[in-house]
Amino acid sequence: MNRLSKIQDLLLKYIYEQTESGIERSYPLSWEIVHIASAPQFAQLLAEKRGSDPELAAIATAVHDFGRVVTGIQENHAEAGYIPLKEWLHQTGIFNEKEIEIIARASKNHSSKEEVGTAVEEIVKDSDIVDCYLHGHPITKENHRRRLAKVKKELHLP
Ligand SMILES: [Fe+2]
């Protein structure tokens, strides 16, 4: 099993364990599952196009909402997920320290859509918005709309 599939498998098992917790959630777990499955696919393509590491970009995108999965809360979920995500990634035993920091930092910074970050961070942010767009979510924030327009232009889409 490749590392993206492995991490999706582990994350879906983790989510399955959460289904019994009964905590209140800003988003249903069904959305988390869909987002974990589809957003990394676009991330991989975007990374290939930009000459970035497709595997790392796709994995960072798969786990970017870990904070919301853990706490159920949307507010500050990116920052809240940083430490738990690092610990969880360590436990998987399939990443080195450098990779863990890149992935966890991309998750931590993904809500700052108005800022430009590292190559992996930018792919996570762009893929997050594109995935929401592809699932029919309204893209209402101005900086999100700008990002979506930028990616569409990059892909020569109208
Ligand atoms: Fe998020």
mmCIF file of C-alpha atoms and ligand atoms in Angstrom:
data_model
loop_
_atom_site.group_PDB
_atom_site.id
_atom_site.type_symbol
_atom_site.label_atom_id
_atom_site.label_comp_id
_atom_site.label_asym_id
_atom_site.label_seq_id
_atom_site.Cartn_x
_atom_site.Cartn_y
_atom_site.Cartn_z
ATOM 1 C CA MET A 1 0.000 0.000 0.000
ATOM 2 C CA ASN A 2 1.426 3.419 -0.883
ATOM 3 C CA ARG A 3 1.754 6.016 1.874
ATOM 4 C CA LEU A 4 -1.227 8.130 0.747
ATOM 5 C CA SER A 5 -3.515 5.086 0.766
ATOM 6 C CA LYS A 6 -2.047 3.991 4.095
ATOM 7 C CA ILE A 7 -2.664 7.389 5.697
ATOM 8 C CA GLN A 8 -6.214 7.575 4.289
ATOM 9 C CA ASP A 9 -6.873 4.068 5.617
ATOM 10 C CA LEU A 10 -5.562 4.968 9.087
ATOM 11 C CA LEU A 11 -7.435 8.275 9.127
ATOM 12 C CA LEU A 12 -10.713 6.654 8.103
ATOM 13 C CA LYS A 13 -10.241 4.053 10.873
ATOM 14 C CA TYR A 14 -9.596 6.909 13.318
ATOM 15 C CA ILE A 15 -12.778 8.646 12.131
ATOM 16 C CA TYR A 16 -14.744 5.426 12.454
ATOM 17 C CA GLU A 17 -13.659 5.267 16.107
ATOM 18 C CA GLN A 18 -14.926 8.852 16.532
ATOM 19 C CA THR A 19 -18.436 8.025 15.295
ATOM 20 C CA GLU A 20 -19.416 6.766 18.745
ATOM 21 C CA SER A 21 -18.032 9.788 20.621
ATOM 22 C CA GLY A 22 -21.196 11.827 20.096
ATOM 23 C CA ILE A 23 -19.349 15.173 20.218
ATOM 24 C CA GLU A 24 -20.980 18.093 18.464
ATOM 25 C CA ARG A 25 -19.425 18.785 15.090
ATOM 26 C CA SER A 26 -19.224 21.877 12.863
ATOM 27 C CA TYR A 27 -19.209 19.527 9.850
ATOM 28 C CA PRO A 28 -20.554 15.958 9.644
ATOM 29 C CA LEU A 29 -17.990 13.162 9.625
ATOM 30 C CA SER A 30 -19.367 12.150 6.210
ATOM 31 C CA TRP A 31 -17.905 15.403 4.811
ATOM 32 C CA GLU A 32 -14.542 14.750 6.480
ATOM 33 C CA ILE A 33 -14.464 11.316 4.812
ATOM 34 C CA VAL A 34 -15.334 12.705 1.365
ATOM 35 C CA HIS A 35 -12.797 15.550 1.713
ATOM 36 C CA ILE A 36 -10.039 13.156 2.841
ATOM 37 C CA ALA A 37 -10.682 10.993 -0.194
ATOM 38 C CA SER A 38 -11.052 13.581 -2.947
ATOM 39 C CA ALA A 39 -8.940 16.634 -2.060
ATOM 40 C CA PRO A 40 -5.611 14.727 -2.244
ATOM 41 C CA GLN A 41 -6.329 13.638 -5.803
ATOM 42 C CA PHE A 42 -6.355 17.219 -7.006
ATOM 43 C CA ALA A 43 -3.352 17.973 -4.793
ATOM 44 C CA GLN A 44 -1.364 15.254 -6.525
ATOM 45 C CA LEU A 45 -2.109 16.685 -9.963
ATOM 46 C CA LEU A 46 -1.333 20.219 -8.843
ATOM 47 C CA ALA A 47 1.977 19.083 -7.330
ATOM 48 C CA GLU A 48 2.902 17.295 -10.541
ATOM 49 C CA LYS A 49 2.124 20.435 -12.527
ATOM 50 C CA ARG A 50 4.110 22.662 -10.150
ATOM 51 C CA GLY A 51 7.103 20.339 -9.884
ATOM 52 C CA SER A 52 6.478 19.719 -6.186
ATOM 53 C CA ASP A 53 6.480 16.367 -4.349
ATOM 54 C CA PRO A 54 3.105 14.804 -5.300
ATOM 55 C CA GLU A 55 3.104 12.207 -2.513
ATOM 56 C CA LEU A 56 3.876 14.650 0.276
ATOM 57 C CA ALA A 57 1.430 17.232 -1.110
ATOM 58 C CA ALA A 58 -1.351 14.640 -1.372
ATOM 59 C CA ILE A 59 -0.708 13.309 2.146
ATOM 60 C CA ALA A 60 -0.585 16.817 3.632
ATOM 61 C CA THR A 61 -3.896 17.530 1.907
ATOM 62 C CA ALA A 62 -5.452 14.287 3.193
ATOM 63 C CA VAL A 63 -4.697 15.172 6.819
ATOM 64 C CA HIS A 64 -5.038 18.974 6.710
ATOM 65 C CA ASP A 65 -8.321 19.043 8.674
ATOM 66 C CA PHE A 66 -7.057 16.687 11.380
ATOM 67 C CA GLY A 67 -7.735 19.357 14.012
ATOM 68 C CA ARG A 68 -11.417 19.471 13.094
ATOM 69 C CA VAL A 69 -11.643 15.678 13.023
ATOM 70 C CA VAL A 70 -10.191 15.556 16.545
ATOM 71 C CA THR A 71 -12.113 18.428 18.156
ATOM 72 C CA GLY A 72 -15.184 18.633 15.914
ATOM 73 C CA ILE A 73 -14.825 22.412 15.962
ATOM 74 C CA GLN A 74 -14.182 24.559 12.906
ATOM 75 C CA GLU A 75 -12.865 27.606 14.761
ATOM 76 C CA ASN A 76 -9.051 27.529 14.972
ATOM 77 C CA HIS A 77 -9.053 23.896 13.804
ATOM 78 C CA ALA A 78 -5.865 24.392 11.790
ATOM 79 C CA GLU A 79 -3.808 25.526 14.797
ATOM 80 C CA ALA A 80 -5.560 23.055 17.129
ATOM 81 C CA GLY A 81 -4.529 20.148 14.943
ATOM 82 C CA TYR A 82 -0.797 20.876 14.837
ATOM 83 C CA ILE A 83 0.381 18.956 17.932
ATOM 84 C CA PRO A 84 -2.167 16.075 17.747
ATOM 85 C CA LEU A 85 -1.357 15.637 14.061
ATOM 86 C CA LYS A 86 2.391 15.507 14.722
ATOM 87 C CA GLU A 87 1.841 12.845 17.388
ATOM 88 C CA TRP A 88 -0.485 10.865 15.143
ATOM 89 C CA LEU A 89 1.942 11.026 12.222
ATOM 90 C CA HIS A 90 4.745 9.803 14.516
ATOM 91 C CA GLN A 91 2.587 6.857 15.553
ATOM 92 C CA THR A 92 2.088 5.782 11.949
ATOM 93 C CA GLY A 93 5.840 5.098 11.776
ATOM 94 C CA ILE A 94 6.042 5.860 8.048
ATOM 95 C CA PHE A 95 7.406 9.428 8.093
ATOM 96 C CA ASN A 96 10.697 10.992 9.096
ATOM 97 C CA GLU A 97 10.927 14.126 11.256
ATOM 98 C CA LYS A 98 11.312 16.467 8.310
ATOM 99 C CA GLU A 99 8.257 15.060 6.541
ATOM 100 C CA ILE A 100 6.176 15.261 9.717
ATOM 101 C CA GLU A 101 7.061 18.923 10.152
ATOM 102 C CA ILE A 102 6.217 19.755 6.519
ATOM 103 C CA ILE A 103 2.846 17.973 6.731
ATOM 104 C CA ALA A 104 1.888 19.317 10.169
ATOM 105 C CA ARG A 105 2.938 22.862 9.294
ATOM 106 C CA ALA A 106 0.865 22.782 6.092
ATOM 107 C CA SER A 107 -2.135 21.737 8.183
ATOM 108 C CA LYS A 108 -1.432 24.427 10.786
ATOM 109 C CA ASN A 109 -1.240 27.172 8.158
ATOM 110 C CA HIS A 110 -3.977 26.038 5.771
ATOM 111 C CA SER A 111 -6.641 28.416 7.089
ATOM 112 C CA SER A 112 -4.462 31.445 6.299
ATOM 113 C CA LYS A 113 -5.653 31.422 2.705
ATOM 114 C CA GLU A 114 -4.711 35.079 2.210
ATOM 115 C CA GLU A 115 -1.033 34.314 2.886
ATOM 116 C CA VAL A 116 1.396 32.638 0.520
ATOM 117 C CA GLY A 117 3.322 29.778 2.123
ATOM 118 C CA THR A 118 5.630 26.959 1.059
ATOM 119 C CA ALA A 119 4.947 24.916 -2.085
ATOM 120 C CA VAL A 120 3.198 22.168 -0.096
ATOM 121 C CA GLU A 121 1.220 24.707 1.949
ATOM 122 C CA GLU A 122 0.010 26.405 -1.224
ATOM 123 C CA ILE A 123 -1.084 23.080 -2.722
ATOM 124 C CA VAL A 124 -3.009 22.195 0.453
ATOM 125 C CA LYS A 125 -4.761 25.583 0.485
ATOM 126 C CA ASP A 126 -5.579 25.504 -3.233
ATOM 127 C CA SER A 127 -6.744 21.868 -3.159
ATOM 128 C CA ASP A 128 -8.926 22.539 -0.116
ATOM 129 C CA ILE A 129 -10.777 25.292 -1.953
ATOM 130 C CA VAL A 130 -10.967 23.449 -5.283
ATOM 131 C CA ASP A 131 -12.332 20.333 -3.566
ATOM 132 C CA CYS A 132 -15.031 22.348 -1.781
ATOM 133 C CA TYR A 133 -15.838 24.020 -5.103
ATOM 134 C CA LEU A 134 -16.059 20.669 -6.926
ATOM 135 C CA HIS A 135 -18.453 19.395 -4.254
ATOM 136 C CA GLY A 136 -20.703 22.390 -4.819
ATOM 137 C CA HIS A 137 -19.898 24.306 -1.646
ATOM 138 C CA PRO A 138 -20.381 28.056 -2.083
ATOM 139 C CA ILE A 139 -17.011 29.818 -2.210
ATOM 140 C CA THR A 140 -17.948 33.074 -0.542
ATOM 141 C CA LYS A 141 -14.814 34.548 1.060
ATOM 142 C CA GLU A 142 -13.068 36.979 -1.249
ATOM 143 C CA ASN A 143 -9.575 35.522 -0.741
ATOM 144 C CA HIS A 144 -10.967 32.010 -1.404
ATOM 145 C CA ARG A 145 -12.550 33.211 -4.635
ATOM 146 C CA ARG A 146 -9.233 34.765 -5.645
ATOM 147 C CA ARG A 147 -7.424 31.486 -4.998
ATOM 148 C CA LEU A 148 -9.988 29.529 -6.993
ATOM 149 C CA ALA A 149 -9.691 31.971 -9.898
ATOM 150 C CA LYS A 150 -5.873 31.755 -9.736
ATOM 151 C CA VAL A 151 -5.910 27.935 -9.893
ATOM 152 C CA LYS A 152 -8.441 27.907 -12.733
ATOM 153 C CA LYS A 153 -6.252 30.339 -14.665
ATOM 154 C CA GLU A 154 -3.199 28.171 -13.967
ATOM 155 C CA LEU A 155 -5.100 25.209 -15.446
ATOM 156 C CA HIS A 156 -6.329 27.294 -18.403
ATOM 157 C CA LEU A 157 -9.937 26.901 -17.315
ATOM 158 C CA PRO A 158 -12.520 29.624 -18.023
HETATM 159 FE FE FE B 1 -9.713 23.213 7.173
#
